[in-house]
PDB file of C-alpha atoms in Angstrom:
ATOM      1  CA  UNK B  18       0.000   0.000   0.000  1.00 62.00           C
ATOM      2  CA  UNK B  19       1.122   3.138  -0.839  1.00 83.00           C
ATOM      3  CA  UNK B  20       2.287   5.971   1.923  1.00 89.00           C
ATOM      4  CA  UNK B  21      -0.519   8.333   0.477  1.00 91.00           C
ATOM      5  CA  UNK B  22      -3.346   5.291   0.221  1.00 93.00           C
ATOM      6  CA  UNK B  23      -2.143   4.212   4.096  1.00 91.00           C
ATOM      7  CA  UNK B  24      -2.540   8.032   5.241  1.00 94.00           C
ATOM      8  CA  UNK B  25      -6.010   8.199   3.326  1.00 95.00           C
ATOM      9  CA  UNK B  26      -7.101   5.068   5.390  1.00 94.00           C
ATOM     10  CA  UNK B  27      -5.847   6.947   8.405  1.00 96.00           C
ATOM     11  CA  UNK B  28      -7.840  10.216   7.512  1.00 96.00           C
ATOM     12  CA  UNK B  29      -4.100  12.308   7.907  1.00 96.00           C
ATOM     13  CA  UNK B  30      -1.965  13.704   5.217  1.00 95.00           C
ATOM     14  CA  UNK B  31       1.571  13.106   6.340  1.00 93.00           C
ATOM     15  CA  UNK B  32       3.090  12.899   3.165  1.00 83.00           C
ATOM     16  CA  UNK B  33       6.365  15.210   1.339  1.00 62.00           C
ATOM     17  CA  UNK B  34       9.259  17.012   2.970  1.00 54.00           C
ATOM     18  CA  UNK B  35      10.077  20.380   4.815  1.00 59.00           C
ATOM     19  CA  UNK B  36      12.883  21.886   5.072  1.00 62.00           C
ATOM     20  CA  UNK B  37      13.743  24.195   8.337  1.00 58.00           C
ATOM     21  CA  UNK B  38      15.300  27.679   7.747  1.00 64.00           C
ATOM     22  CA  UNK B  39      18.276  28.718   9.174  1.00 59.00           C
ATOM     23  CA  UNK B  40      17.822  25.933  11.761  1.00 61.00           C
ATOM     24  CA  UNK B  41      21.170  24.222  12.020  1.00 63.00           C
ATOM     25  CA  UNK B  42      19.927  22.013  15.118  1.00 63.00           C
ATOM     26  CA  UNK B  43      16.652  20.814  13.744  1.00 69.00           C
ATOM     27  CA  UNK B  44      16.806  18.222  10.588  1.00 58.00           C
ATOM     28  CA  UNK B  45      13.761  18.309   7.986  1.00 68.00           C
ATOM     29  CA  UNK B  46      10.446  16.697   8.688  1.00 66.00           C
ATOM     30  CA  UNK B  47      10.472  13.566   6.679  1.00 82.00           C
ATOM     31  CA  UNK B  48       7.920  10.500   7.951  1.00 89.00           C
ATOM     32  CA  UNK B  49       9.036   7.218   8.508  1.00 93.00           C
ATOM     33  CA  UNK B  50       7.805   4.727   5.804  1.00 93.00           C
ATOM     34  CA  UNK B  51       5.094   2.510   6.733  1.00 95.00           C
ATOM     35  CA  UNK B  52       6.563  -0.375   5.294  1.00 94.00           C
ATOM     36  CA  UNK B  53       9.116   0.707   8.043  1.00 95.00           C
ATOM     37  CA  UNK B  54       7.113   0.648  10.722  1.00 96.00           C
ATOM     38  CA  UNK B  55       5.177  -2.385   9.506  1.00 96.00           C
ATOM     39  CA  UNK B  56       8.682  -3.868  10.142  1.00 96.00           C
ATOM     40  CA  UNK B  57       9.298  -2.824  13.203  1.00 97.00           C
ATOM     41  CA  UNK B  58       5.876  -3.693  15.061  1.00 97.00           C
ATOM     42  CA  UNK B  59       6.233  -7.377  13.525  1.00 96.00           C
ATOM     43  CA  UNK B  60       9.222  -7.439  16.014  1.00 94.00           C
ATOM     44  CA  UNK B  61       8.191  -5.263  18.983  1.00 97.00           C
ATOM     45  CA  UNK B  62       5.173  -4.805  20.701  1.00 97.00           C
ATOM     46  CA  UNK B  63       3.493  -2.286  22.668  1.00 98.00           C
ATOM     47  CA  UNK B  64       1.444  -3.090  26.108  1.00 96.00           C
ATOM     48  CA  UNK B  65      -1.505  -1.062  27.184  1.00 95.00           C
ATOM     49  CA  UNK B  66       0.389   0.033  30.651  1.00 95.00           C
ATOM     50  CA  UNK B  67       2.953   1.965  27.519  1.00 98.00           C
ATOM     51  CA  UNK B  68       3.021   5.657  26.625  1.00 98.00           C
ATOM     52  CA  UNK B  69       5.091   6.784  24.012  1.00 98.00           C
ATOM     53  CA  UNK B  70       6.715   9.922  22.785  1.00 98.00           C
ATOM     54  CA  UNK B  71       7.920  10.748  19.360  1.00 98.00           C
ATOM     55  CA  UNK B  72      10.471  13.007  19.459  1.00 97.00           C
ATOM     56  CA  UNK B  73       9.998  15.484  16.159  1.00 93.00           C
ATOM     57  CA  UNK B  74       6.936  14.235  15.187  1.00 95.00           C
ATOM     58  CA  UNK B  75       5.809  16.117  12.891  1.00 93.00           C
ATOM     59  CA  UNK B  76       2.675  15.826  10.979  1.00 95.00           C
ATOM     60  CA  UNK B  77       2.615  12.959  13.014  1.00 96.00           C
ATOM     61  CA  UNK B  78       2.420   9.509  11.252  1.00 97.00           C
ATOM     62  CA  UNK B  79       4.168   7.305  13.640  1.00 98.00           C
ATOM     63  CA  UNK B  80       1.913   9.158  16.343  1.00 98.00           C
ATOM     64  CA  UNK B  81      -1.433   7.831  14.258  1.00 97.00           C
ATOM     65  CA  UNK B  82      -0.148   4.335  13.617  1.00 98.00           C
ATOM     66  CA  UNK B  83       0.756   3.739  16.980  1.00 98.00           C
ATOM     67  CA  UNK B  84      -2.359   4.492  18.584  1.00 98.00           C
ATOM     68  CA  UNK B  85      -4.479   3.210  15.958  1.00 97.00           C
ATOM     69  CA  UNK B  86      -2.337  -0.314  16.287  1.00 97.00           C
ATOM     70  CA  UNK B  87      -2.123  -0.548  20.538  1.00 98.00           C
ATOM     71  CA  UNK B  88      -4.672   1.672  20.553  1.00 98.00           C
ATOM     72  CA  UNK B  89      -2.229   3.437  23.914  1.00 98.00           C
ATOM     73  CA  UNK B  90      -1.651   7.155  24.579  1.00 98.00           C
ATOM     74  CA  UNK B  91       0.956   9.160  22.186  1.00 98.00           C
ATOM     75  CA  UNK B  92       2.584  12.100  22.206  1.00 98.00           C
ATOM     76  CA  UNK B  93       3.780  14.078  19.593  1.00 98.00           C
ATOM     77  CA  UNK B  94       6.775  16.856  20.173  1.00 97.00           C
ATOM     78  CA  UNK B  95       6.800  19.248  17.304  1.00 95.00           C
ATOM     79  CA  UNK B  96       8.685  22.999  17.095  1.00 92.00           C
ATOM     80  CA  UNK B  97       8.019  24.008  13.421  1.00 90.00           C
ATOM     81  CA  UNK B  98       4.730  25.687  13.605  1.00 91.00           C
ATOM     82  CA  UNK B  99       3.233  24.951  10.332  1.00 93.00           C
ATOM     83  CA  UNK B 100       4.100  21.492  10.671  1.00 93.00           C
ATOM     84  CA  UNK B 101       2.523  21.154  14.267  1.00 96.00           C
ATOM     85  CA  UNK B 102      -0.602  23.280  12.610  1.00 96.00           C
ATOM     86  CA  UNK B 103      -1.044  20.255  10.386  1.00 96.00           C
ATOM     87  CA  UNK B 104      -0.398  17.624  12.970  1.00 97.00           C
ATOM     88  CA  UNK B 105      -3.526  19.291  14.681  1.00 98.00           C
ATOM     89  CA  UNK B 106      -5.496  18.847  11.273  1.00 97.00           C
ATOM     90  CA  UNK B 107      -4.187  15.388  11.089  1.00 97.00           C
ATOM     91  CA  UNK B 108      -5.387  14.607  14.524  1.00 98.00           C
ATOM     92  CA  UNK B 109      -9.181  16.144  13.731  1.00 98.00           C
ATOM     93  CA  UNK B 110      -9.439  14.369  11.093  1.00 97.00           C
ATOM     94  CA  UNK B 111      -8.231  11.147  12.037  1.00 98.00           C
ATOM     95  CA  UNK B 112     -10.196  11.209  15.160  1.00 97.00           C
ATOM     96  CA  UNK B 113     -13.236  11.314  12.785  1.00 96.00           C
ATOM     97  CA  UNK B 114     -12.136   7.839  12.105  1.00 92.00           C
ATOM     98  CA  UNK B 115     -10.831   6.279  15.505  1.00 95.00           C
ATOM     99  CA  UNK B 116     -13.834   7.374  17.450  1.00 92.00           C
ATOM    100  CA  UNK B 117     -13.720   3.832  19.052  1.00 95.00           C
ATOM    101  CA  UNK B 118     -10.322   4.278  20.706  1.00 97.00           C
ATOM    102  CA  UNK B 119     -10.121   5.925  24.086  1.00 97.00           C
ATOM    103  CA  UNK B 120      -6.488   6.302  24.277  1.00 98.00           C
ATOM    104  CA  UNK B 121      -5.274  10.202  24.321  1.00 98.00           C
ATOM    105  CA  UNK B 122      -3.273  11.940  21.706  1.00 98.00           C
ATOM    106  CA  UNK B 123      -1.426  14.824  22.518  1.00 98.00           C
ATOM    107  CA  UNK B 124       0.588  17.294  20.172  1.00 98.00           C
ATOM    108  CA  UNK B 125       2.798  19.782  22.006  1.00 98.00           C
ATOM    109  CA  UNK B 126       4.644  22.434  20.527  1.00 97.00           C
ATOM    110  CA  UNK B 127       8.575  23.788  21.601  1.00 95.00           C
ATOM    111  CA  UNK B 128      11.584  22.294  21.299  1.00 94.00           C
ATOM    112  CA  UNK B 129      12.220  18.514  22.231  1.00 95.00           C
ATOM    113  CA  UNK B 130      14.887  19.724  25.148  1.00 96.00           C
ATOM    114  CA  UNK B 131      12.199  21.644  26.389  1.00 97.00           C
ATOM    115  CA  UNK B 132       9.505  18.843  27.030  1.00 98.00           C
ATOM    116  CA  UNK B 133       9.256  17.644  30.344  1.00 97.00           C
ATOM    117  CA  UNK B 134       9.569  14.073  30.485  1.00 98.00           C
ATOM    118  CA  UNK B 135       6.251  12.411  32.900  1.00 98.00           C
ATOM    119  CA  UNK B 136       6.482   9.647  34.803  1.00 98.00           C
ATOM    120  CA  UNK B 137       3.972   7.982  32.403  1.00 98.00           C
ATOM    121  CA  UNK B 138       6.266   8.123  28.923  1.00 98.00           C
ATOM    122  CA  UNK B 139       8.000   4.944  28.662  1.00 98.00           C
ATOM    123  CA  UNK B 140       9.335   4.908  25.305  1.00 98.00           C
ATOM    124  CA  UNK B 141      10.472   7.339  22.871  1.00 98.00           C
ATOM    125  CA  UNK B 142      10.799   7.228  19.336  1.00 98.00           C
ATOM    126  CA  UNK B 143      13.383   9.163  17.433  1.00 97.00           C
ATOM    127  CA  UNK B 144      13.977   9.349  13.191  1.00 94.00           C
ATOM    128  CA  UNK B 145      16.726  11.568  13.604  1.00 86.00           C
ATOM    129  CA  UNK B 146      15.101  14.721  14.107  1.00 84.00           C
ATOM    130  CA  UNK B 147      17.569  17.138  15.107  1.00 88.00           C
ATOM    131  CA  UNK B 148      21.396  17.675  15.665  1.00 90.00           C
ATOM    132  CA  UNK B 149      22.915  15.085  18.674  1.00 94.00           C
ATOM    133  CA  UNK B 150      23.582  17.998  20.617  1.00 94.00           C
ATOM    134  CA  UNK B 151      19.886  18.686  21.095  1.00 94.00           C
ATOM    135  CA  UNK B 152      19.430  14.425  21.134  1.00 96.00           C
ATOM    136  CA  UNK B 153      22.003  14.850  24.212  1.00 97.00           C
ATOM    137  CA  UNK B 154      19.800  16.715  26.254  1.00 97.00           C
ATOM    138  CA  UNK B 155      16.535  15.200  25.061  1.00 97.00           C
ATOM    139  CA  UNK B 156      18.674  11.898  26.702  1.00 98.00           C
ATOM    140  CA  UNK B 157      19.829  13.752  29.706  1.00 98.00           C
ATOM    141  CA  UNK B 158      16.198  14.810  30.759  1.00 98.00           C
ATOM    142  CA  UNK B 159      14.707  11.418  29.972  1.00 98.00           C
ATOM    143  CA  UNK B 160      17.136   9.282  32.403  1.00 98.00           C
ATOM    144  CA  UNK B 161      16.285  12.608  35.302  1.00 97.00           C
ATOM    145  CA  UNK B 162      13.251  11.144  34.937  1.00 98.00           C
ATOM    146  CA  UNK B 163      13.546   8.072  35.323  1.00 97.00           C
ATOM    147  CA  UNK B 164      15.768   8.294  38.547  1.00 96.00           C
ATOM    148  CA  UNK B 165      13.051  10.577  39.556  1.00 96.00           C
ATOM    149  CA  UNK B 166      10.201   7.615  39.153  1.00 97.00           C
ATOM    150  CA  UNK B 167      12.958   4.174  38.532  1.00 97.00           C
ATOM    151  CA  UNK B 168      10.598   2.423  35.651  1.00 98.00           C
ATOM    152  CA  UNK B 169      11.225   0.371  32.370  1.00 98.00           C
ATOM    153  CA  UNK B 170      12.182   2.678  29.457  1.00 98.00           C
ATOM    154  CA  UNK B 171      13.107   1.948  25.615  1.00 98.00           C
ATOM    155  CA  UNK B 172      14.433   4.310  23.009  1.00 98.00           C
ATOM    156  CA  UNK B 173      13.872   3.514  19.449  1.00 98.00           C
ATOM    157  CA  UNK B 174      16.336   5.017  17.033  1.00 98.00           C
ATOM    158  CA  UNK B 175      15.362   4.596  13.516  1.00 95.00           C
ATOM    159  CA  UNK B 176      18.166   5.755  10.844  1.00 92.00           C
ATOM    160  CA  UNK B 177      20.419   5.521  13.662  1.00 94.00           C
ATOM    161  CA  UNK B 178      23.715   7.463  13.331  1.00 92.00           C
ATOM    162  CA  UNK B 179      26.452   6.542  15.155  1.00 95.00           C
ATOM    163  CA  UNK B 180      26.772  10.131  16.969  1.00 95.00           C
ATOM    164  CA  UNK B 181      23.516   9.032  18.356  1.00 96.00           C
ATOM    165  CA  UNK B 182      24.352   5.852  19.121  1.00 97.00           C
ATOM    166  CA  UNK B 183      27.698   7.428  21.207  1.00 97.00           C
ATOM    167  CA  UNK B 184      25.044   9.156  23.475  1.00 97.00           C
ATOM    168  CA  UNK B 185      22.962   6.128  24.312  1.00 98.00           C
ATOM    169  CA  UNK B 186      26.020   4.302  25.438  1.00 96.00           C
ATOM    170  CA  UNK B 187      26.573   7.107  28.216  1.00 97.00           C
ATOM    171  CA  UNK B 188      23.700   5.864  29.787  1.00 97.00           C
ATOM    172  CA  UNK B 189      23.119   2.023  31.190  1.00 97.00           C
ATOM    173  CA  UNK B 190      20.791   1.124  27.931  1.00 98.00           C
ATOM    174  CA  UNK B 191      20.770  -2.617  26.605  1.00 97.00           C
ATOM    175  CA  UNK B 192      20.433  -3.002  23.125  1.00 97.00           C
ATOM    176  CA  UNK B 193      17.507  -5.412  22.907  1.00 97.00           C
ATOM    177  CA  UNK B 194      16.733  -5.639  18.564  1.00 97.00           C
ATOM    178  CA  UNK B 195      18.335  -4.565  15.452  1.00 97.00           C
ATOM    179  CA  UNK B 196      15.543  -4.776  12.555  1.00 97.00           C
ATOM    180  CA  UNK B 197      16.782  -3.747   9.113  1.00 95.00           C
ATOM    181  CA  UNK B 198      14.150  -2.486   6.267  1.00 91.00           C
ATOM    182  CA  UNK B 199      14.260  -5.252   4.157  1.00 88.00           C
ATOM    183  CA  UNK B 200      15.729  -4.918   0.842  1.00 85.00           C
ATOM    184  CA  UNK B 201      16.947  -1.306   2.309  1.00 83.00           C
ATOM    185  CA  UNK B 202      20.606  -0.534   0.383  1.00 84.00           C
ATOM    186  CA  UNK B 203      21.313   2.445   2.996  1.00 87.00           C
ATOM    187  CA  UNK B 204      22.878   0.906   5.899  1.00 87.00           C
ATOM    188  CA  UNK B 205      21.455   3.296   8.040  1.00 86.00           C
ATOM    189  CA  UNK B 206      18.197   2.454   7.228  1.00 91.00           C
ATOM    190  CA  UNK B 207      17.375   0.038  10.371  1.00 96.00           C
ATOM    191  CA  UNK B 208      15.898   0.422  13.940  1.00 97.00           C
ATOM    192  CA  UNK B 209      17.816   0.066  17.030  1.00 98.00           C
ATOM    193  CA  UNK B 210      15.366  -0.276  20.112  1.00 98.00           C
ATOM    194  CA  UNK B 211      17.629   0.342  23.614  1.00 98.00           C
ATOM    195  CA  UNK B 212      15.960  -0.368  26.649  1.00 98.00           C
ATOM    196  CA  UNK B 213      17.021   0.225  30.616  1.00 98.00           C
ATOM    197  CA  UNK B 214      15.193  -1.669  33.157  1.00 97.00           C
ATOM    198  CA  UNK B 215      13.504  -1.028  35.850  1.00 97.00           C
ATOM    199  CA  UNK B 216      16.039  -3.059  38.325  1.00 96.00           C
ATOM    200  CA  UNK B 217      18.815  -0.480  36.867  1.00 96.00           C
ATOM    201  CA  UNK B 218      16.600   2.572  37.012  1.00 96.00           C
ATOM    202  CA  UNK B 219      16.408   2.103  40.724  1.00 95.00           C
ATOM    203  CA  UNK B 220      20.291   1.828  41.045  1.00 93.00           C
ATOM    204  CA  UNK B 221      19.999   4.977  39.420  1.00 93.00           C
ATOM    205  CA  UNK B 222      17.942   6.390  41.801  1.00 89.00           C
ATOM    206  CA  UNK B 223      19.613   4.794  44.781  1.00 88.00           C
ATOM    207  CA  UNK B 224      23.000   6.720  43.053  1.00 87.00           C
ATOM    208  CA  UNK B 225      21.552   9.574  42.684  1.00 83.00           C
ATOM    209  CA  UNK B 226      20.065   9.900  46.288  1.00 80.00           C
ATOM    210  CA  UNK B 227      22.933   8.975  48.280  1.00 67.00           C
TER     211      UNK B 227
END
């Protein structure tokens, strides 16, 4: 199925590009492909207890076809305006469609380092939305929270440069799955899903407090 008949079955329009202007931090707002993430949720699984934050979301695809497949709460972190504009659209309009599912969707606009990470978020999706200076702190605040409430926490990293990859490995994160695209020619084009348990999380916390 093609990315524009999957969005129509959605009720979004999440298809093209956009460039940011005389951003250098912030990379262009290109979706993941579905066959992607078709991929991906062969091998991993969200449970209902899961929220999950995608980290430049913009108009918001992986946002949709998360909650429409776990049917969990999502959150979307956008800072271009238009693009979070449209993510709002999306969201009407899809909603017209997934009237049946209870779970909340939230779009917030600012920058990612800016978002306060809840107790609730558990894992957070990234397609290499912005410079790994700004991925650095968007790290830095997720593992305060968690040795603020000690919990089970994944990152998934799709397109996953290794700049980004040196950041994870500050932190006590397992790499649990690899899953390549299939018949994807760009190394890069995989998902690497890092998690850090709970049982760790509390060292954390016990580290932190003493």
């Amino acid at each position: 199925m093609s990315a524009k008949k999957y969005d129509r079955e959605l009720g979004i329009r999440t298809v093209g590009l956009r460039e940011w202007d005389g951003h250098s931090h912030y990379n262009r707002y290109e979706a993941t492909p579905y066959e992607a993430l078709a991929v991906l949720f062969q091998s991993y699984s969200l449970g209902h207890h899961e929220r999950v934050v995608d980290f430049g979301c913009g108009r918001g695809r992986v946002v949709f076809y998360i909650h429409r497949r776990f049917q969990i709460p999502v959150v979307g972190i956008e800072a271009h305006d238009l693009t979070f504009n449209e993510a709002l659209d999306n969201k009407y309009t899809y909603r017209l469609k997934a009237k049946d599912i209870p779970a909340p969707i939230e779009f917030k606009f600012g920058l990612a380092e800016h978002y306060k990470v809840k107790p609730v978020d558990t894992c957070f999706y990234f397609f290499n939305p912005f410079s790994s200076k700004v991925f650095a702190k968007v790290m830095k605040n997720i593992i305060t929270s968690i040795k603020q409430a000690p919990r089970t926490v994944d990152v998934i990293l799709f397109y996953p440069l290794p700049e980004y990859k040196e950041v994870v490995r500050k932190y006590p994160f397992r790499k649990i799955n690899k899953i390549r695209v299939p018949g994807a020619e760009d190394p890069y084009d995989k998902f690497i899903i890092y998690r850090l348990p709970e049982e760790i999380a509390e060292e954390l916390k016990d580290e932190a407090s003493a």
